PDB file of C-alpha atoms and ligand atoms in Angstrom:
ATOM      1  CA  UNK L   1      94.837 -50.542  43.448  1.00 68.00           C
ATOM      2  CA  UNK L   2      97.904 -52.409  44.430  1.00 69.00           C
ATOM      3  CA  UNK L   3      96.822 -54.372  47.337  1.00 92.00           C
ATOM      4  CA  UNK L   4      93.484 -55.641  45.564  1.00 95.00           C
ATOM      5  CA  UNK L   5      95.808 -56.524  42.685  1.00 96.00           C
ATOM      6  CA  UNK L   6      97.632 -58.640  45.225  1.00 97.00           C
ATOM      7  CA  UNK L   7      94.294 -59.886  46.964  1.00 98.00           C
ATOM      8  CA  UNK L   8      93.148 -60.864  43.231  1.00 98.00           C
ATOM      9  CA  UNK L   9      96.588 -62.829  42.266  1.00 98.00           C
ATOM     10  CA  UNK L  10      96.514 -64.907  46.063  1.00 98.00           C
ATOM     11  CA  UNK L  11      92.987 -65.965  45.509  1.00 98.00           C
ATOM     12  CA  UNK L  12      93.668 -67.062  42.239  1.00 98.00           C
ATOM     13  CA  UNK L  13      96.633 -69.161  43.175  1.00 98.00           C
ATOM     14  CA  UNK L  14      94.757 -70.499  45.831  1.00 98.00           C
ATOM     15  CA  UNK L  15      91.531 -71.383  43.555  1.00 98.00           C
ATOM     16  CA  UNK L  16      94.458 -73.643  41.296  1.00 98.00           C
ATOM     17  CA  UNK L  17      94.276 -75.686  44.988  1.00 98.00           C
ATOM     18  CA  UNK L  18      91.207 -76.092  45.209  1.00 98.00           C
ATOM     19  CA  UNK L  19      89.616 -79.888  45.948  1.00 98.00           C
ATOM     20  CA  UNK L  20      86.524 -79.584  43.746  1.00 98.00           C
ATOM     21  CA  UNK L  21      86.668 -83.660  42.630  1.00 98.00           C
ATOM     22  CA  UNK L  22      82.719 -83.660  42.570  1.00 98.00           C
ATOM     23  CA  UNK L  23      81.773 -80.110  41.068  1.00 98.00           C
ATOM     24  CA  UNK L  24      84.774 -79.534  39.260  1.00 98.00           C
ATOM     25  CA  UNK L  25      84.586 -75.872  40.360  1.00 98.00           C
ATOM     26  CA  UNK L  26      87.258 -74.614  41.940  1.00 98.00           C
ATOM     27  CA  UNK L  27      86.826 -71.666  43.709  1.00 98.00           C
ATOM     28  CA  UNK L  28      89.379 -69.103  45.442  1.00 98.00           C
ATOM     29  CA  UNK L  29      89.089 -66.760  48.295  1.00 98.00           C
ATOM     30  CA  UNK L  30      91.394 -64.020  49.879  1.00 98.00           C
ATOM     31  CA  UNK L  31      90.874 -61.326  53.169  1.00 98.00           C
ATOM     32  CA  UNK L  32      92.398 -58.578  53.496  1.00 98.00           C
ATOM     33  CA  UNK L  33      92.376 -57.431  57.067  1.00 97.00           C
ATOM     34  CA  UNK L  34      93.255 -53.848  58.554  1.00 97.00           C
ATOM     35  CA  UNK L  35      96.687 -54.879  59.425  1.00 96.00           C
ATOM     36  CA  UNK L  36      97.408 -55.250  55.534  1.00 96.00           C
ATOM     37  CA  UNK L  37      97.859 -59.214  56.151  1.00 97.00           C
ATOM     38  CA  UNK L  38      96.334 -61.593  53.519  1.00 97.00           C
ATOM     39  CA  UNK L  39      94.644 -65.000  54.084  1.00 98.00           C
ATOM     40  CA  UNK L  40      93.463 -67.486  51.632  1.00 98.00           C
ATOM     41  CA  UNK L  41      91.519 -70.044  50.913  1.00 98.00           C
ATOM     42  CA  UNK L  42      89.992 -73.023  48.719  1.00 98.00           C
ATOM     43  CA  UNK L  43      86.737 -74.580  48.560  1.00 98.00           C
ATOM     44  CA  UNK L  44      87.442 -78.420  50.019  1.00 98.00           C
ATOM     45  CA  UNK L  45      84.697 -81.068  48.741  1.00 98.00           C
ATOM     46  CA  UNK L  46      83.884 -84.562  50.335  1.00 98.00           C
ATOM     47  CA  UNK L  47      82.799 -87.395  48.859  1.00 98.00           C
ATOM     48  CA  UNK L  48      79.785 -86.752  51.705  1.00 98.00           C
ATOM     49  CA  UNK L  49      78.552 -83.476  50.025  1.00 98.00           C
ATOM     50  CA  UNK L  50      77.255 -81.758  52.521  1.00 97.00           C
ATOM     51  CA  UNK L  51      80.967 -81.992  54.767  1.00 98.00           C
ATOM     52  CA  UNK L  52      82.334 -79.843  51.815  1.00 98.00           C
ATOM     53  CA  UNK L  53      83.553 -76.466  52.946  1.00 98.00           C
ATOM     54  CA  UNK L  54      83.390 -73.207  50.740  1.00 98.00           C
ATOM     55  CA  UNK L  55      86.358 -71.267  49.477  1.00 98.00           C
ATOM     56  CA  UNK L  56      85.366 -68.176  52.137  1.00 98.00           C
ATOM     57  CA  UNK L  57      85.634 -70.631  55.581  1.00 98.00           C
ATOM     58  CA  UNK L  58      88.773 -71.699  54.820  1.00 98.00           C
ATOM     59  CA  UNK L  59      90.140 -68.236  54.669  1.00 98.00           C
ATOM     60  CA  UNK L  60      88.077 -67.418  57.794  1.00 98.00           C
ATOM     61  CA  UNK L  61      89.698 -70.118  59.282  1.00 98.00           C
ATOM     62  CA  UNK L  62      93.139 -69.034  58.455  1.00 98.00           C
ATOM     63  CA  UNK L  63      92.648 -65.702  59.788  1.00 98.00           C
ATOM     64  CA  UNK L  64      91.137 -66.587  63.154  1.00 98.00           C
ATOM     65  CA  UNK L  65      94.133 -69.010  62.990  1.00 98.00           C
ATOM     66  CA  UNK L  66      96.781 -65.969  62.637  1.00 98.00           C
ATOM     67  CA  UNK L  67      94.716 -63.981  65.695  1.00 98.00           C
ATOM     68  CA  UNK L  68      93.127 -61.775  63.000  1.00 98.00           C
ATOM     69  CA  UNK L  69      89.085 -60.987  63.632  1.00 98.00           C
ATOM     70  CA  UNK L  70      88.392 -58.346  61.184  1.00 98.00           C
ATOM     71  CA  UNK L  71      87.403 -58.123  57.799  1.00 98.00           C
ATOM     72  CA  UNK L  72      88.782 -54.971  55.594  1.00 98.00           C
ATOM     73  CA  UNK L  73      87.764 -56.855  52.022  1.00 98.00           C
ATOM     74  CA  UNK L  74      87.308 -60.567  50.834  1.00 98.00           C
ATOM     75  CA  UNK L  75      87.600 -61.276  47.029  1.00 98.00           C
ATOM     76  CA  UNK L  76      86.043 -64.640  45.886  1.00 98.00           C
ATOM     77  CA  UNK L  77      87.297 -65.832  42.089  1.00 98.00           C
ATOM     78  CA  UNK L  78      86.172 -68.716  40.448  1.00 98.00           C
ATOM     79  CA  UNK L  79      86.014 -69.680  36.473  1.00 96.00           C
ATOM     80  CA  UNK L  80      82.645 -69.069  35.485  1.00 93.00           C
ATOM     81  CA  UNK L  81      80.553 -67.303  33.300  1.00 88.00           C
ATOM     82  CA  UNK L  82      78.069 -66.110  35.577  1.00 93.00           C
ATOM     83  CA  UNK L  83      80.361 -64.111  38.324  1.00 93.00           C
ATOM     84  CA  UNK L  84      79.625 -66.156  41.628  1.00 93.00           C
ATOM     85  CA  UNK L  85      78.698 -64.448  45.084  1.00 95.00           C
ATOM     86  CA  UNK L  86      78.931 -66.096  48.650  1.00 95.00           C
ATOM     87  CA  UNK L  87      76.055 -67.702  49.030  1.00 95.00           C
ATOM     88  CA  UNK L  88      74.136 -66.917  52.620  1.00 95.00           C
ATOM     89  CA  UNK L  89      75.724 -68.707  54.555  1.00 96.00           C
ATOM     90  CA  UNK L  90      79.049 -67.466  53.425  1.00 97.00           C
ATOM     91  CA  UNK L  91      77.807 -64.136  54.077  1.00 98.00           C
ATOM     92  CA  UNK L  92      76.694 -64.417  57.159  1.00 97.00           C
ATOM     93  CA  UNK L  93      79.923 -65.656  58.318  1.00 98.00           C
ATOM     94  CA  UNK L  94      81.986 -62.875  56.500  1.00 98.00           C
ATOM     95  CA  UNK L  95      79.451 -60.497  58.268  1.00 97.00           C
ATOM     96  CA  UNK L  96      80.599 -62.001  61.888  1.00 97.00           C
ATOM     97  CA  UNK L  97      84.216 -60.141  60.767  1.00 98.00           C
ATOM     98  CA  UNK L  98      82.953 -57.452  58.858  1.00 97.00           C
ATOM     99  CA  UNK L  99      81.732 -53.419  59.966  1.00 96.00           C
ATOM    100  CA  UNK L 100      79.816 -51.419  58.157  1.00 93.00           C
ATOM    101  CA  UNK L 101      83.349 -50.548  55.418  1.00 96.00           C
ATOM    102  CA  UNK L 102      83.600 -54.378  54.988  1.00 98.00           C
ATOM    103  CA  UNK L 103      83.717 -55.058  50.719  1.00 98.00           C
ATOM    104  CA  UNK L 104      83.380 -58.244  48.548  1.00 98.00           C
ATOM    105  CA  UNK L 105      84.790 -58.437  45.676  1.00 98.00           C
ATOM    106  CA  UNK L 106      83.701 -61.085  42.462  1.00 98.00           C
ATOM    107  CA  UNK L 107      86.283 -61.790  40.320  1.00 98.00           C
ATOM    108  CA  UNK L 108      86.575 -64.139  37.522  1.00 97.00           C
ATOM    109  CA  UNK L 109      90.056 -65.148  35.889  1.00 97.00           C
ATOM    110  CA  UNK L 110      90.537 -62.533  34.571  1.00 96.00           C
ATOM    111  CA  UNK L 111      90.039 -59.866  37.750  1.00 97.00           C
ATOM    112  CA  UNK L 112      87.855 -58.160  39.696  1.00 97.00           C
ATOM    113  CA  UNK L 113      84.273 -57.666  37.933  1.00 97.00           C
ATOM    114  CA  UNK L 114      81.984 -56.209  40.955  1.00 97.00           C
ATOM    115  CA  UNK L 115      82.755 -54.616  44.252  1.00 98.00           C
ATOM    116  CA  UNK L 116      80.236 -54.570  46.558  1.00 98.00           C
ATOM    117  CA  UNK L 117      79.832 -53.037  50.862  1.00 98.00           C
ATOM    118  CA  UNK L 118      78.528 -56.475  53.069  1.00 97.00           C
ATOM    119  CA  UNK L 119      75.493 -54.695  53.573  1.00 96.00           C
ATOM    120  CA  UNK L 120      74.686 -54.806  49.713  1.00 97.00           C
ATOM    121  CA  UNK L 121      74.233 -58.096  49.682  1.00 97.00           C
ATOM    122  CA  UNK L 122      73.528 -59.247  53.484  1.00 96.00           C
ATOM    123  CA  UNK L 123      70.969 -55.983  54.541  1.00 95.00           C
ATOM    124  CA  UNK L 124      69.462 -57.598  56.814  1.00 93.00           C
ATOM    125  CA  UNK L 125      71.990 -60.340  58.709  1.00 90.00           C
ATOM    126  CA  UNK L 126      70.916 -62.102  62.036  1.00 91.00           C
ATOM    127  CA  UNK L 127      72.362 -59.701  64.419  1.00 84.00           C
ATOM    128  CA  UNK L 128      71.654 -61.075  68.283  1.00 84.00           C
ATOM    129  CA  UNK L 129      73.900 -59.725  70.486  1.00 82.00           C
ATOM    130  CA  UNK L 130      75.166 -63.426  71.785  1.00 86.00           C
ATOM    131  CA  UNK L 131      78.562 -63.069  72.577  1.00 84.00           C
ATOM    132  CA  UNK L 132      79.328 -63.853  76.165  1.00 87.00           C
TER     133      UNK L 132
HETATM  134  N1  THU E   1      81.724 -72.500  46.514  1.00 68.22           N
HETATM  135  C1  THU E   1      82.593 -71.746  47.269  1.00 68.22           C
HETATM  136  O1  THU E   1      83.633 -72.245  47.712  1.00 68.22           O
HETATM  137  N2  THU E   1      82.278 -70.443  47.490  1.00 68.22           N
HETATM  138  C2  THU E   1      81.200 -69.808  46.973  1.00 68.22           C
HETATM  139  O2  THU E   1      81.008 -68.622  47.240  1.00 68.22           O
HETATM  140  C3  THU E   1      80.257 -70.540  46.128  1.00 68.22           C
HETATM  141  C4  THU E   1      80.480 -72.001  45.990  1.00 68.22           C
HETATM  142  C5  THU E   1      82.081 -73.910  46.255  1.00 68.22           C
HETATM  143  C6  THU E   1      81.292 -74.922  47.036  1.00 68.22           C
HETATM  144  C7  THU E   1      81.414 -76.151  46.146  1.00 68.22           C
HETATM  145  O3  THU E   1      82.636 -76.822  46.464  1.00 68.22           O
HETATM  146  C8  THU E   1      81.543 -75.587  44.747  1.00 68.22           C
HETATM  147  O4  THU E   1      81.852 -74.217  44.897  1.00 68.22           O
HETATM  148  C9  THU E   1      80.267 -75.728  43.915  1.00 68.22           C
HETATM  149  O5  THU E   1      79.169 -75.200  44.586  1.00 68.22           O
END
């Protein structure tokens, strides 16, 4: 499909951005949102580990940045053998954007290897109704 082709080659130019001094694992991430617009980002480490941020936030925050607040599909591509998923916390923030068509996508250099709907692999996200 054309526009995951083009979700697959911005994440991976974004991933060759990355700031991964400490792991050495640089990871990439793109959205798609319904209005066909891309946003990207890198994983960005700190020499404090725990201030790092993870490949998916940054192309969160790109996307609330542009006005966007919906999730069609994220694709997350780093160089490993073991295809890497968000981890929770990544999830649960793509699930604040995503509905119930919302798909991740785990790609390693060479493309996309799994597909999968949010709910796959976040069944049971915190949920509270807490917006004001
Ligand atoms: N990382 C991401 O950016 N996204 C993921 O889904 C998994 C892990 C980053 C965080 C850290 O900079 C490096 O990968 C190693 O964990």
């Amino acid at each position: 499909m054309v526009m995951l082709d083009t979700l697959f080659e911005k994440a991976s130019e974004t991933r060759k951005n990355a700031y991964a001094p400490y792991s050495s694992f640089n990871v990439g991430a793109a959205i798609l949102t319904p209005s066909g617009h891309i946003y990207v980002g890198a994983n960005v480490e700190n020499v404090s580990y725990p201030c790092g941020m993870c490949a998916e936030s940054g192309a969160i925050s790109a996307m609330i940045a542009a006005g966007e607040y919906q999730i069609a599909d994220i694709l997350i591509v780093a160089d490993s053998k073991n295809l890497i998923s968000p981890c929770g916390a990544g999830l649960q923030r793509i699930a604040e954007f995503a509905d119930d068509h919302t798909m991740i996508h785990l790609a390693d250099l060479e493309g996309i290897k799994q597909s999968y709907p949010i709910a796959k692999l976040l069944p049971v996200a915190f949920a509270e109704d807490l917006k004001k």
